[in-house]
């Protein structure tokens, strides 16, 4: 009977490499803290994967209260350095998160119901699979939002058409999806079609996140690909799936890849990172439009009524409308985020400004 893999081998399976080791050396020169990967978030605590398996870890209260927003806190997929890891892995209390290593990619949306608050979804992801169901209404505009979210995070996008066993011919749907992303995979967990192709996206040490609306079949796909036991529910009478996933969670598959399951999102507002806030175009999220735009007469062409536009007549009207809608939302989001940031800076300045001394009786 074989025992658990050595500690170094275990973290390599989680995606650890020489670049992560260099980041660790910068944050922890003495090597006193154990690298681990955040697998799930809970209220006030986290679960992390590291040597010995899954353990509870927590952030010191001072670090939590010092965070400007949730992007400064650990999120699923983060590499963190843990003090007291062995104690935590043995189930004798929680480890302490002492550092979050710099992220290679970062999936962030605008928090639901909030105009200016960011909500991190996942970190250090290589591939983002946006899942849409073949037996439900296919919304190209909604998929454009998911794809924009993935590309904004520096993540390679893939579209997956799930439940193809429930439609007579998925070819027309696949043709529509081919205009949205360079790679589209048709898949069914019932027949097994496309499961191996989808699973091959996550090679050893790489991380793939599953995104999509509630009931699209993300958890069923994860169970088939990674051998997990995510809860799933029967399809409703109207042929739609049911919402079952309630939190984001990282899983390590036997094949060596890592997968992040996510709940369906009712709101998918864009969050514009500060270093990209000056950009007011969604062209980067639309590969086809970005390629065509290179031939426009004007570099800053918005593809509305400018002369010499190479995009307007070459892109279907509904796709161009989706592009313009997202472009407008990005401009609005950038303006709101800038305004909120300035207000916050003004409040901090006033809070730290020393109070004026009251006049003395001689004055």
XYZ file of C-alpha atoms in Angstrom:
363
model
C 0.000 0.000 0.000
C 1.452 3.342 -1.054
C 1.353 6.390 1.194
C 0.686 10.025 0.301
C 3.109 11.707 -2.128
C 6.025 13.708 -0.694
C 5.277 17.337 0.163
C 7.234 18.749 -2.797
C 5.517 16.378 -5.231
C 2.096 17.250 -3.833
C 2.431 20.991 -4.383
C 3.848 20.387 -7.874
C 0.590 18.607 -8.655
C -1.185 21.782 -7.579
C 0.740 23.800 -10.177
C 3.859 24.782 -8.220
C 6.882 25.580 -10.396
C 10.182 27.467 -10.337
C 8.478 30.832 -10.893
C 6.253 30.267 -7.864
C 9.334 29.213 -5.906
C 11.003 32.521 -6.784
C 7.898 34.416 -5.628
C 7.963 32.445 -2.379
C 11.640 33.277 -1.803
C 10.870 36.995 -2.172
C 8.012 36.841 0.352
C 9.573 34.308 2.750
C 13.384 34.274 2.384
C 13.819 31.843 5.281
C 11.298 29.344 3.875
C 9.472 29.247 7.205
C 5.958 29.112 5.749
C 4.318 26.330 3.766
C 2.959 27.047 0.269
C -0.656 25.950 -0.158
C -3.488 26.739 -2.534
C -6.853 28.205 -1.550
C -9.544 25.631 -2.391
C -12.671 27.240 -0.910
C -13.831 30.399 0.830
C -16.084 30.484 3.874
C -17.208 33.294 6.155
C -14.057 34.412 7.926
C -12.018 31.320 7.016
C -10.637 29.359 4.092
C -9.786 25.810 3.146
C -6.432 25.242 1.478
C -4.797 22.314 -0.324
C -1.243 21.469 0.664
C 0.911 18.567 1.857
C -1.349 16.300 3.866
C -4.511 17.325 2.038
C -7.168 19.896 2.898
C -6.822 22.135 5.972
C -8.469 25.163 7.520
C -6.536 28.439 7.335
C -7.395 31.993 8.308
C -6.234 35.536 7.682
C -5.049 37.616 10.663
C -7.643 40.196 11.691
C -5.237 43.067 11.085
C -4.679 41.979 7.460
C -8.412 41.514 6.917
C -9.306 44.992 8.151
C -6.414 46.609 6.257
C -7.693 45.289 2.894
C -8.903 48.092 0.636
C -11.372 45.689 -1.037
C -11.838 41.959 -1.616
C -9.055 41.810 -4.197
C -6.569 42.149 -1.331
C -8.007 39.023 0.342
C -7.347 35.382 -0.593
C -9.580 33.906 -3.271
C -10.014 30.429 -4.748
C -6.917 29.473 -6.748
C -4.525 31.744 -4.854
C -1.126 30.491 -3.746
C -0.621 31.468 -0.108
C 2.110 30.960 2.485
C 0.898 29.383 5.717
C 2.287 29.463 9.231
C 1.469 26.394 11.395
C 0.512 24.300 8.352
C 1.391 20.944 9.909
C -0.847 21.677 12.871
C -3.707 22.641 10.562
C -3.218 19.611 8.281
C -3.400 17.384 11.371
C -6.751 18.920 12.299
C -5.460 20.714 15.396
C -6.534 24.284 14.658
C -6.246 26.641 11.721
C -3.103 27.699 9.908
C -2.353 31.408 9.483
C -2.091 33.032 6.050
C 1.047 35.173 6.085
C 1.293 36.093 2.381
C -0.601 35.882 -0.916
C 1.765 35.322 -3.838
C 1.365 37.663 -6.851
C -1.343 36.375 -9.195
C -0.691 35.329 -12.780
C -4.315 35.775 -13.804
C -7.318 37.122 -11.929
C -11.018 36.721 -12.652
C -13.002 39.643 -11.200
C -16.544 40.873 -11.751
C -18.483 43.793 -10.302
C -20.238 42.612 -7.143
C -23.925 41.912 -7.593
C -26.040 44.942 -6.751
C -22.978 47.161 -6.338
C -21.892 49.903 -8.735
C -18.244 50.032 -7.727
C -17.267 47.024 -5.598
C -15.108 44.253 -7.131
C -15.830 40.584 -6.450
C -12.954 38.161 -7.156
C -14.001 34.806 -8.606
C -10.763 32.876 -9.120
C -7.005 33.370 -9.396
C -4.139 31.748 -11.283
C -6.380 30.161 -13.908
C -5.050 29.042 -17.295
C -8.299 28.286 -19.152
C -11.854 29.528 -18.678
C -14.604 27.228 -19.992
C -17.918 29.020 -20.491
C -20.684 26.401 -20.470
C -24.018 26.900 -22.216
C -26.764 24.314 -22.507
C -27.967 23.041 -25.890
C -31.521 22.544 -24.616
C -31.984 26.094 -23.310
C -32.161 29.472 -24.993
C -28.696 30.324 -26.278
C -27.956 33.975 -25.552
C -24.973 35.234 -27.557
C -25.027 38.514 -25.603
C -24.752 36.665 -22.268
C -21.904 34.515 -23.595
C -20.113 37.653 -24.813
C -20.190 38.903 -21.215
C -18.643 35.702 -19.892
C -15.989 35.718 -22.599
C -15.168 39.366 -21.873
C -14.808 38.506 -18.183
C -12.430 35.644 -18.987
C -10.288 37.628 -21.420
C -10.126 40.621 -19.089
C -8.659 38.268 -16.479
C -5.824 37.206 -18.805
C -7.323 33.723 -19.250
C -7.687 31.675 -22.463
C -11.424 31.243 -23.280
C -13.236 28.104 -24.483
C -16.966 27.631 -25.138
C -18.618 24.317 -24.199
C -22.046 23.387 -25.574
C -23.407 20.962 -22.980
C -26.326 18.471 -23.042
C -26.079 17.907 -26.793
C -27.905 14.593 -26.275
C -31.100 16.616 -25.676
C -31.230 18.181 -29.164
C -31.684 16.411 -32.520
C -28.820 18.269 -34.214
C -26.346 20.503 -32.360
C -24.647 21.668 -35.585
C -26.623 24.961 -35.964
C -25.863 25.875 -32.342
C -22.180 25.064 -32.775
C -22.094 27.260 -35.878
C -23.447 30.192 -33.842
C -20.919 29.623 -31.072
C -18.034 29.425 -33.553
C -18.535 33.136 -34.218
C -17.991 33.955 -30.535
C -14.797 32.051 -29.661
C -11.958 30.326 -31.456
C -12.523 27.017 -29.672
C -15.918 25.363 -29.141
C -16.455 21.880 -27.697
C -19.740 19.925 -27.903
C -20.180 17.688 -24.878
C -22.620 15.294 -23.221
C -22.157 13.553 -19.898
C -24.850 11.046 -20.934
C -23.192 9.793 -24.142
C -19.651 10.779 -23.184
C -19.216 12.884 -26.317
C -16.568 15.591 -25.890
C -15.787 14.691 -22.270
C -12.231 13.555 -23.029
C -11.592 16.616 -25.223
C -12.801 18.914 -22.476
C -10.805 17.091 -19.834
C -7.643 17.435 -21.915
C -7.800 21.216 -21.434
C -6.417 20.793 -17.907
C -2.992 19.221 -18.228
C -0.947 18.327 -15.148
C -0.472 21.366 -12.944
C -2.788 23.616 -14.983
C -6.041 25.145 -13.753
C -9.374 25.420 -15.567
C -12.458 27.262 -14.309
C -16.026 26.363 -15.301
C -18.366 29.329 -15.764
C -21.953 29.660 -16.942
C -25.543 30.168 -15.940
C -27.265 28.044 -13.293
C -28.319 24.692 -14.690
C -25.917 24.733 -17.643
C -24.406 21.453 -16.457
C -21.083 22.628 -14.976
C -21.190 20.292 -11.967
C -22.152 17.282 -14.093
C -19.213 18.010 -16.380
C -16.863 18.339 -13.417
C -18.014 14.991 -12.017
C -17.408 13.331 -15.384
C -14.022 14.965 -15.997
C -12.408 15.174 -12.574
C -14.171 12.356 -10.706
C -15.680 14.721 -8.142
C -19.010 14.154 -6.401
C -20.623 17.550 -6.871
C -24.380 17.495 -6.149
C -26.559 17.655 -9.255
C -30.318 17.819 -9.714
C -32.707 16.454 -12.296
C -33.727 18.668 -15.212
C -36.954 20.556 -14.603
C -40.178 20.032 -16.522
C -39.265 22.938 -18.836
C -35.972 21.160 -19.781
C -33.826 23.607 -17.804
C -31.206 22.571 -15.304
C -31.400 23.368 -11.606
C -29.059 25.504 -9.534
C -26.964 23.236 -7.270
C -23.472 24.764 -6.784
C -23.403 27.333 -3.984
C -19.728 28.278 -3.763
C -16.508 28.386 -5.764
C -14.241 25.431 -5.089
C -10.931 24.062 -6.410
C -10.547 20.331 -7.114
C -7.476 18.284 -8.077
C -8.257 15.552 -10.607
C -6.545 12.157 -10.756
C -5.226 13.104 -14.221
C -3.238 15.953 -12.693
C -5.306 18.940 -13.768
C -7.047 21.351 -11.407
C -10.647 22.482 -11.851
C -12.653 25.291 -10.254
C -16.433 24.948 -10.113
C -18.505 28.134 -9.764
C -22.168 28.913 -9.053
C -24.302 30.437 -11.798
C -24.254 34.237 -11.741
C -27.445 36.261 -12.163
C -25.490 39.503 -12.637
C -22.313 39.752 -14.681
C -21.213 43.362 -14.402
C -17.774 44.320 -15.664
C -14.988 45.391 -13.348
C -12.245 47.417 -15.037
C -8.821 47.022 -13.425
C -7.088 50.277 -12.539
C -4.218 49.656 -14.950
C -6.743 49.153 -17.764
C -9.211 51.870 -16.776
C -8.149 54.169 -19.600
C -9.391 51.667 -22.172
C -12.986 52.366 -23.199
C -13.353 49.699 -25.857
C -14.517 46.114 -25.613
C -12.606 45.106 -28.764
C -10.172 43.019 -26.742
C -13.098 40.832 -25.674
C -14.280 40.294 -29.273
C -11.578 38.500 -31.238
C -13.313 38.821 -34.600
C -13.949 42.547 -34.202
C -10.399 43.162 -32.968
C -8.980 41.481 -36.078
C -11.232 43.432 -38.455
C -10.604 46.729 -36.632
C -6.952 46.616 -37.681
C -8.117 47.574 -41.185
C -10.242 50.566 -40.091
C -9.130 53.943 -41.463
C -8.968 55.495 -37.989
C -7.119 53.861 -35.114
C -9.744 55.041 -32.582
C -12.695 53.943 -34.743
C -15.725 53.024 -32.606
C -17.475 51.271 -35.519
C -20.516 53.530 -35.427
C -20.602 56.027 -38.308
C -16.914 56.682 -38.947
C -15.804 56.583 -42.616
C -13.551 53.720 -43.638
C -14.805 51.361 -40.903
C -13.874 47.752 -41.692
C -16.151 46.291 -39.029
C -19.718 47.533 -39.599
C -20.493 45.634 -42.786
C -18.528 42.530 -41.872
C -20.081 41.722 -38.456
C -23.672 40.549 -37.895
C -25.873 43.359 -36.475
C -26.717 41.531 -33.228
C -23.032 40.874 -32.501
C -22.103 44.465 -33.241
C -24.935 45.609 -30.948
C -23.516 43.408 -28.172
C -20.083 44.949 -28.747
C -21.452 48.499 -28.518
C -23.440 47.680 -25.379
C -20.404 46.259 -23.596
C -18.268 49.188 -24.782
C -20.760 51.640 -23.280
C -20.859 49.707 -20.017
C -17.058 49.733 -19.833
C -16.986 53.508 -20.244
C -19.634 53.914 -17.537
C -17.873 51.464 -15.209
C -14.541 53.225 -15.679
C -16.073 56.608 -14.854
C -17.885 55.313 -11.756
C -14.852 53.462 -10.453
C -12.650 56.534 -10.933
C -15.162 58.734 -9.128
C -15.494 56.290 -6.235
C -11.716 55.969 -5.928
C -11.293 59.743 -5.764
C -14.016 60.038 -3.105
C -12.337 57.319 -1.042
C -8.971 59.061 -1.313
C -10.549 62.358 -0.224
C -12.118 60.698 2.826
C -8.810 59.068 3.787
C -7.002 62.393 3.457
C -9.547 64.132 5.690
C -9.424 61.317 8.238
C -5.633 61.527 8.552
C -5.398 65.322 8.494
C -4.489 66.705 11.945
C -7.229 68.736 13.591
C -6.752 72.498 13.858
C -5.656 73.744 17.256
C -8.267 75.892 18.987
C -7.294 79.542 19.308
C -5.697 80.546 22.592
C -7.008 83.356 24.779
C -4.148 85.595 23.570
C -5.263 85.405 19.943
